[in-house]
Amino acid sequence: MTHDRLLRVSNFWFRLLLRVYPAEFRDGVGTDVMEAYKHRASVMLNRSGVRGLAWLWLRALADALWNGLGERLRPATSSRRTGDWGRDLELARRRLMRSRVFVAATIGTLTVGLGAFAVVYTAVEKVLIERMPYHDPDNLYFVWRDQSAAGGLQRNWLAGPDVADLQKAGGVIEGAVGLQLSVPTLSARPDGEPQQTLTMLMSPNLFELLGVSPMLGRGFAANEVGPARPSVIILSHVLWKRLGGNPSTIGSTVWLSGSPYTVIGVMGPDFRFVRHSNLGPPQEPDAFLPFMFHLKDQDPLNPNMTTFASLIRVRAGTSPELVAAAVDDVARVVNARNRAVTPIKLYPIRLQDDLVASIRPVLLALAIAAVVLILVLTVNLSSLLLARAAEREREFAVSRALGANSSAIVRAMVIEGGILGLAGGGAGALVGLWGARMLVALAPLDLPRRNEIALDWSVAAVVTTVGLVLGVTAAALPAAWVSRASLSTLISMGAVRGAGSSQRLRRGTVIAQVALTLMLLSAGGLVARSFEQLLAADPGFTPSGLLTFRVAMDPRLFPKAEDAFGFQDRVHAALAALPGVRNVSATTALPLTGSAPQNSVWGWRETITIPGAPGNTGDSQRDSVLVDVITTRAGYAESMSMRVLAGRSFETARHENVQEALIDRHLASQFFPTGTPIGATIPFIRGKSLRIVGVVKQTRLSSLHEDGRSQLFIRAEDWVRNIPVWVIKTEGDPRALIPEVRQAIRQIDPRIPISSVQTMDEIVTDALRQQRISVVLIGAFALGALLLVAMGLFGMISGSVVRRRGELSIRLALGASPQAMLRLVLLEGALLVATGMVIAIPGMIAAGGLIRGLLVGVSPWDPFTLFAVALGLLIVTMTACYVPARRVLRIEPARLLRQG
Amino acid sequence: MRGTYFHMGTDRDRIETYLPLRSVEFHILLSLAAGERHGYGIIHDIEERDNSAVPDVGTMYRALVRMVESGLIESTGRTDPGDERRNYYRITPRGLRVAKAEAQRLHALMRAARLGGLLEKKVT
């Protein structure tokens, strides 16, 4: 290439680079810059040839990028032709810096609002949206057994042969596993202190099905199942850490209820798997064991021994309908095998959907509340910016009249909103960081995946972006208004004092805020009222002063029934002797822990009939009832302060050949609508009969607010049963007794561990966590919105009073009473609030429908609550109006009119 | 409007507020102290003086624009016979004062460096 050619290319390149500089700079010195570069280029080419020229080009590129962009971003440079974001930014920053209080208040409000949004968004994202850490988790389904046609559970576990049928099914079902939980004791040494360990008994292929493998060692082999299986165990990461966290654990031996097991694997720290329960929360095991039997051999004679949760994996890409059809086919096989009169159904639910089903309504309601809060924030910011713009209305109009570009004014407004929103979003993300931790602390223990809830960068980015969008959106309304402001409209409206048409828009924002706030408040009110109902509910026992704990009696330590009885009697005596103890008893099923590990494993259900009872209908299906069998020692009703409705509770004295029973009032009213159940007999297991000695209210096992399955209490002393849970009624603080209880049990038998020490009050609190978190968060959102709307009205009315000073003083001068003037101003506010409330009615109805799933004992459209909430809103808003409206009374017409 | 404000402000008359100068600014003042120059002439001067300190073209012209704005130099309005749009610059009295003050500042630093043993002592 010739030198001339090269220089021409070179010139083209420099001209291109010059475009990086703002127009004004180009106008001023563009020619000089080109000249200088041309000169350099020819010098360079002569001195160093093409290579030197190329180097210059690169150098010029860096130069243009650095200086050109730097010049564009330089605040003081005004480039009127193309607009200059740097200057606009600087102007907006300066304007904001002049009103620090406004900025601080606005950013503070946004921070709190967006922080709350961040917390809720995190929870929703992690629990509902983020996928489970398994291979293709969307192809994993839990299968449940619907026995409702036969009067049983709609969501029941499967029988062993059912799971075996799923495994044989083939087709789209690629694999199936059965899962059970057990609570054996585990110790690292044969003589070590045994710890109760929640253990999953499972088909050996669970880990393959999930697509995960142990961090250390290996998984179970396909043949490591059945009666002849080797004694092998896989530990969770948590348990492995507790045992020392040593890699040499692989191959070592642990003792499970006294038998040696070889550790063959340890799961990784990120691995989590929970056994879904048919009722209540899922449970996370610490150790994994293959079944000691074959699923198909599990009690084929009793098709209702349904104790297995079942997880299947389907072929990738299978639609949920096809999965349901495949599972349906298996159900037909099951029904044919059982020769069932009333067939059962099987149905699949996707793993994640199943896991989050119970928490989904809460999170969705919270998410919607958070979105409404964001809307309130937006409207609020919008009205604040509008007020600020209105103060400068004259300035805008004059500068427009003088030829200022309206797009520049709009840009300035939008930038102002954007800066505020961005700052609020950034600060909100930080607040969310701590808030998310608080949420986890406050969250129900059974919130799925609660360990994974932490604010990460993606959430922070989302929240900051939401803040920015919020700010820009909020600025759109004032910007649109400002761009229309012109001198002629100002003059024609005679509003040269400013704040003319903006007032209409501000009224609109107040109405919108009132409407949105009322929706939030009504939701908050309903949730709070439902919580109140829960607190007031009578669960059938009195929790105060009760200490509960588990004493695991290893059957091998008590080979004979007398030994077990003897031990229990000694425990009873030792506990009763402790100071401050009023009653001691024990049970197999503690209230409100119906599905917690300590009960689910021991849960005992039987189908009973009461022959000869007056309530029998003759329909054998209807006359046999599935009941929860709760075994208790004598004194249980007294310890728990159960409500005995008829007859008496269990006595300590034993009668040979008499097995006593208590029934709940549902059984009593079904079987004995007339006459008394006392003295009636119920045929029971092992050919024995129970004699009904009393009728009680249920001690609710799973829900605080409603009765569950019918309950049948039998007396522990009449049967050889392991009674694991002890309860002590004390006079003082039950927790103070814990050391003495431990000491007492250790003195009786040091090999027996005690665990799950809780007061009954703690158990009740735990049961209420989900409701409490809804109340706290939705309530906080609603109160925040209320505060915002009050602030909005306050500003509105004070602005209005100032603006109408002239008019009001003329009226006063003409003889109107100050009170009448006050009413006039208040009416303005009341009208806005009333309009907002009317607009909110459909929203309130929709909100009620959305949170229906969260409400207990209160209708989603409870008129009392909604009325109270509306009244509350009215009082707060009218107070917010009244305070600034009182300025009317201080108007001195004479002075004002003189001032003109 | 704002320009007036800048020139009337008292701060702007205080020489120290300009110090220290960036090296490109000092070079520009140095060149113009010797007489009027256009931009490329200044670059040429710098090359002659110290080849390692030659600024990028963009850096140089931005500095020129900035210094005109702050009143250290001014555009002469003289046009070049070859290209009527080429700008010529000259130093203002204030620019001269600033350049001298900067030179003194540098001189003081040099003396300090010598006393501190960073530079070899030389009789001036």
PDB file of N, CA, C and O in Angstrom, chain A residues 21 25 27-29 31-33 35-37 39-40 59 63 67 70-71 74, chain B residues 2 40 43 54-59 61-62 65-66 69 83 85-87 89:
ATOM      1  N   TYR A  21     -15.935  12.097  20.801  1.00  0.00           N
ATOM      2  CA  TYR A  21     -16.007  13.331  21.598  1.00  0.00           C
ATOM      3  C   TYR A  21     -17.370  13.989  21.421  1.00  0.00           C
ATOM      4  O   TYR A  21     -18.016  13.833  20.391  1.00  0.00           O
ATOM      5  N   PHE A  25     -17.146  19.854  21.726  1.00  0.00           N
ATOM      6  CA  PHE A  25     -15.697  19.730  21.690  1.00  0.00           C
ATOM      7  C   PHE A  25     -15.223  19.678  20.236  1.00  0.00           C
ATOM      8  O   PHE A  25     -14.275  20.350  19.848  1.00  0.00           O
ATOM      9  N   ASP A  27     -16.749  20.855  17.646  1.00  0.00           N
ATOM     10  CA  ASP A  27     -16.899  22.173  17.023  1.00  0.00           C
ATOM     11  C   ASP A  27     -15.720  23.076  17.351  1.00  0.00           C
ATOM     12  O   ASP A  27     -15.219  23.818  16.504  1.00  0.00           O
ATOM     13  N   GLY A  28     -15.289  23.003  18.620  1.00  0.00           N
ATOM     14  CA  GLY A  28     -14.237  23.910  19.066  1.00  0.00           C
ATOM     15  C   GLY A  28     -12.873  23.545  18.511  1.00  0.00           C
ATOM     16  O   GLY A  28     -12.226  24.362  17.853  1.00  0.00           O
ATOM     17  N   VAL A  29     -12.437  22.351  18.750  1.00  0.00           N
ATOM     18  CA  VAL A  29     -11.045  22.016  18.444  1.00  0.00           C
ATOM     19  C   VAL A  29     -10.915  20.793  17.546  1.00  0.00           C
ATOM     20  O   VAL A  29      -9.824  20.262  17.383  1.00  0.00           O
ATOM     21  N   THR A  31     -10.970  20.307  14.313  1.00  0.00           N
ATOM     22  CA  THR A  31     -10.032  20.442  13.199  1.00  0.00           C
ATOM     23  C   THR A  31      -8.595  20.346  13.679  1.00  0.00           C
ATOM     24  O   THR A  31      -7.761  19.680  13.065  1.00  0.00           O
ATOM     25  N   ASP A  32      -8.337  21.000  14.800  1.00  0.00           N
ATOM     26  CA  ASP A  32      -6.974  20.985  15.348  1.00  0.00           C
ATOM     27  C   ASP A  32      -6.552  19.576  15.692  1.00  0.00           C
ATOM     28  O   ASP A  32      -5.427  19.150  15.433  1.00  0.00           O
ATOM     29  N   VAL A  33      -7.484  18.853  16.320  1.00  0.00           N
ATOM     30  CA  VAL A  33      -7.160  17.477  16.722  1.00  0.00           C
ATOM     31  C   VAL A  33      -6.850  16.642  15.486  1.00  0.00           C
ATOM     32  O   VAL A  33      -5.849  15.915  15.444  1.00  0.00           O
ATOM     33  N   GLU A  35      -5.821  17.690  12.627  1.00  0.00           N
ATOM     34  CA  GLU A  35      -4.545  18.193  12.106  1.00  0.00           C
ATOM     35  C   GLU A  35      -3.375  17.534  12.828  1.00  0.00           C
ATOM     36  O   GLU A  35      -2.435  17.021  12.221  1.00  0.00           O
ATOM     37  N   ALA A  36      -3.493  17.552  14.155  1.00  0.00           N
ATOM     38  CA  ALA A  36      -2.403  17.019  14.969  1.00  0.00           C
ATOM     39  C   ALA A  36      -2.206  15.543  14.677  1.00  0.00           C
ATOM     40  O   ALA A  36      -1.076  15.060  14.545  1.00  0.00           O
ATOM     41  N   TYR A  37      -3.314  14.816  14.573  1.00  0.00           N
ATOM     42  CA  TYR A  37      -3.185  13.385  14.303  1.00  0.00           C
ATOM     43  C   TYR A  37      -2.608  13.112  12.928  1.00  0.00           C
ATOM     44  O   TYR A  37      -1.778  12.226  12.748  1.00  0.00           O
ATOM     45  N   HIS A  39      -0.629  14.949  11.253  1.00  0.00           N
ATOM     46  CA  HIS A  39       0.786  15.266  11.324  1.00  0.00           C
ATOM     47  C   HIS A  39       1.576  14.126  11.942  1.00  0.00           C
ATOM     48  O   HIS A  39       2.574  13.664  11.409  1.00  0.00           O
ATOM     49  N   ARG A  40       1.049  13.653  13.071  1.00  0.00           N
ATOM     50  CA  ARG A  40       1.717  12.562  13.757  1.00  0.00           C
ATOM     51  C   ARG A  40       1.813  11.339  12.886  1.00  0.00           C
ATOM     52  O   ARG A  40       2.814  10.624  12.886  1.00  0.00           O
ATOM     53  N   ARG A  59      -3.072   3.638  19.774  1.00  0.00           N
ATOM     54  CA  ARG A  59      -2.878   4.676  20.775  1.00  0.00           C
ATOM     55  C   ARG A  59      -4.012   5.711  20.679  1.00  0.00           C
ATOM     56  O   ARG A  59      -4.572   6.139  21.679  1.00  0.00           O
ATOM     57  N   ASP A  63      -6.784   6.804  23.344  1.00  0.00           N
ATOM     58  CA  ASP A  63      -6.883   8.234  23.617  1.00  0.00           C
ATOM     59  C   ASP A  63      -8.331   8.706  23.483  1.00  0.00           C
ATOM     60  O   ASP A  63      -8.886   9.365  24.374  1.00  0.00           O
ATOM     61  N   ASN A  67     -10.353  10.061  26.611  1.00  0.00           N
ATOM     62  CA  ASN A  67     -10.648  11.494  26.657  1.00  0.00           C
ATOM     63  C   ASN A  67     -12.020  11.833  26.107  1.00  0.00           C
ATOM     64  O   ASN A  67     -12.698  12.729  26.610  1.00  0.00           O
ATOM     65  N   GLY A  70     -14.492  10.696  28.604  1.00  0.00           N
ATOM     66  CA  GLY A  70     -14.290  11.567  29.767  1.00  0.00           C
ATOM     67  C   GLY A  70     -14.924  12.929  29.524  1.00  0.00           C
ATOM     68  O   GLY A  70     -15.611  13.477  30.384  1.00  0.00           O
ATOM     69  N   GLU A  71     -14.771  13.433  28.314  1.00  0.00           N
ATOM     70  CA  GLU A  71     -15.331  14.739  27.990  1.00  0.00           C
ATOM     71  C   GLU A  71     -16.857  14.686  27.993  1.00  0.00           C
ATOM     72  O   GLU A  71     -17.525  15.592  28.456  1.00  0.00           O
ATOM     73  N   ARG A  74     -18.161  14.689  31.467  1.00  0.00           N
ATOM     74  CA  ARG A  74     -17.782  15.835  32.275  1.00  0.00           C
ATOM     75  C   ARG A  74     -19.011  16.707  32.505  1.00  0.00           C
ATOM     76  O   ARG A  74     -19.635  17.179  31.563  1.00  0.00           O
TER      77      ARG A  74
ATOM     78  N   ARG B   2     -22.898  31.477  33.977  1.00  0.00           N
ATOM     79  CA  ARG B   2     -22.047  30.798  34.916  1.00  0.00           C
ATOM     80  C   ARG B   2     -20.600  31.244  34.722  1.00  0.00           C
ATOM     81  O   ARG B   2     -19.848  31.374  35.673  1.00  0.00           O
ATOM     82  N   TYR B  40      -0.840  22.138  17.657  1.00  0.00           N
ATOM     83  CA  TYR B  40       0.205  21.216  17.236  1.00  0.00           C
ATOM     84  C   TYR B  40       1.580  21.783  17.509  1.00  0.00           C
ATOM     85  O   TYR B  40       2.521  21.066  17.798  1.00  0.00           O
ATOM     86  N   ILE B  43       2.527  20.771  20.890  1.00  0.00           N
ATOM     87  CA  ILE B  43       2.997  19.386  20.926  1.00  0.00           C
ATOM     88  C   ILE B  43       4.437  19.314  20.427  1.00  0.00           C
ATOM     89  O   ILE B  43       5.284  18.621  20.988  1.00  0.00           O
ATOM     90  N   VAL B  54       5.489  13.573  25.787  1.00  0.00           N
ATOM     91  CA  VAL B  54       4.528  13.996  24.777  1.00  0.00           C
ATOM     92  C   VAL B  54       3.141  13.443  25.115  1.00  0.00           C
ATOM     93  O   VAL B  54       2.975  12.237  25.259  1.00  0.00           O
ATOM     94  N   PRO B  55       2.162  14.322  25.269  1.00  0.00           N
ATOM     95  CA  PRO B  55       0.824  13.852  25.638  1.00  0.00           C
ATOM     96  C   PRO B  55       0.071  13.330  24.423  1.00  0.00           C
ATOM     97  O   PRO B  55       0.423  13.637  23.280  1.00  0.00           O
ATOM     98  N   ASP B  56      -1.000  12.541  24.680  1.00  0.00           N
ATOM     99  CA  ASP B  56      -1.896  12.143  23.605  1.00  0.00           C
ATOM    100  C   ASP B  56      -2.586  13.389  23.076  1.00  0.00           C
ATOM    101  O   ASP B  56      -2.801  14.360  23.815  1.00  0.00           O
ATOM    102  N   VAL B  57      -2.977  13.325  21.815  1.00  0.00           N
ATOM    103  CA  VAL B  57      -3.602  14.491  21.189  1.00  0.00           C
ATOM    104  C   VAL B  57      -4.866  14.892  21.951  1.00  0.00           C
ATOM    105  O   VAL B  57      -5.091  16.061  22.246  1.00  0.00           O
ATOM    106  N   GLY B  58      -5.699  13.888  22.282  1.00  0.00           N
ATOM    107  CA  GLY B  58      -6.958  14.172  22.981  1.00  0.00           C
ATOM    108  C   GLY B  58      -6.709  14.818  24.322  1.00  0.00           C
ATOM    109  O   GLY B  58      -7.346  15.819  24.690  1.00  0.00           O
ATOM    110  N   THR B  59      -5.743  14.258  25.067  1.00  0.00           N
ATOM    111  CA  THR B  59      -5.419  14.788  26.389  1.00  0.00           C
ATOM    112  C   THR B  59      -5.035  16.252  26.281  1.00  0.00           C
ATOM    113  O   THR B  59      -5.479  17.116  27.036  1.00  0.00           O
ATOM    114  N   TYR B  61      -5.705  18.482  23.806  1.00  0.00           N
ATOM    115  CA  TYR B  61      -6.743  19.447  23.426  1.00  0.00           C
ATOM    116  C   TYR B  61      -7.792  19.614  24.510  1.00  0.00           C
ATOM    117  O   TYR B  61      -8.360  20.682  24.690  1.00  0.00           O
ATOM    118  N   ARG B  62      -8.053  18.517  25.259  1.00  0.00           N
ATOM    119  CA  ARG B  62      -8.981  18.682  26.387  1.00  0.00           C
ATOM    120  C   ARG B  62      -8.401  19.680  27.378  1.00  0.00           C
ATOM    121  O   ARG B  62      -9.106  20.526  27.915  1.00  0.00           O
ATOM    122  N   VAL B  65      -8.865  23.224  26.098  1.00  0.00           N
ATOM    123  CA  VAL B  65     -10.238  23.706  26.269  1.00  0.00           C
ATOM    124  C   VAL B  65     -10.473  24.085  27.727  1.00  0.00           C
ATOM    125  O   VAL B  65     -11.039  25.142  28.046  1.00  0.00           O
ATOM    126  N   ARG B  66     -10.041  23.195  28.614  1.00  0.00           N
ATOM    127  CA  ARG B  66     -10.249  23.413  30.041  1.00  0.00           C
ATOM    128  C   ARG B  66      -9.532  24.679  30.504  1.00  0.00           C
ATOM    129  O   ARG B  66     -10.060  25.470  31.282  1.00  0.00           O
ATOM    130  N   GLU B  69     -11.265  27.795  29.489  1.00  0.00           N
ATOM    131  CA  GLU B  69     -12.422  28.003  30.362  1.00  0.00           C
ATOM    132  C   GLU B  69     -12.014  28.634  31.689  1.00  0.00           C
ATOM    133  O   GLU B  69     -12.713  29.485  32.221  1.00  0.00           O
ATOM    134  N   ASP B  83      -5.173  27.442   7.153  1.00  0.00           N
ATOM    135  CA  ASP B  83      -6.473  26.887   7.544  1.00  0.00           C
ATOM    136  C   ASP B  83      -7.120  27.870   8.488  1.00  0.00           C
ATOM    137  O   ASP B  83      -6.638  28.122   9.591  1.00  0.00           O
ATOM    138  N   ARG B  85      -9.566  27.751  10.312  1.00  0.00           N
ATOM    139  CA  ARG B  85     -10.179  27.300  11.552  1.00  0.00           C
ATOM    140  C   ARG B  85      -9.159  26.895  12.606  1.00  0.00           C
ATOM    141  O   ARG B  85      -9.529  26.484  13.696  1.00  0.00           O
ATOM    142  N   ARG B  86      -7.870  26.961  12.281  1.00  0.00           N
ATOM    143  CA  ARG B  86      -6.887  26.547  13.280  1.00  0.00           C
ATOM    144  C   ARG B  86      -6.807  27.586  14.401  1.00  0.00           C
ATOM    145  O   ARG B  86      -6.722  28.784  14.142  1.00  0.00           O
ATOM    146  N   ASN B  87      -6.863  27.128  15.653  1.00  0.00           N
ATOM    147  CA  ASN B  87      -6.852  28.025  16.812  1.00  0.00           C
ATOM    148  C   ASN B  87      -5.441  28.344  17.273  1.00  0.00           C
ATOM    149  O   ASN B  87      -4.608  27.442  17.380  1.00  0.00           O
ATOM    150  N   TYR B  89      -3.317  30.116  20.492  1.00  0.00           N
ATOM    151  CA  TYR B  89      -3.518  30.397  21.912  1.00  0.00           C
ATOM    152  C   TYR B  89      -2.403  31.286  22.410  1.00  0.00           C
ATOM    153  O   TYR B  89      -1.281  31.248  21.892  1.00  0.00           O
TER     154      TYR B  89
END
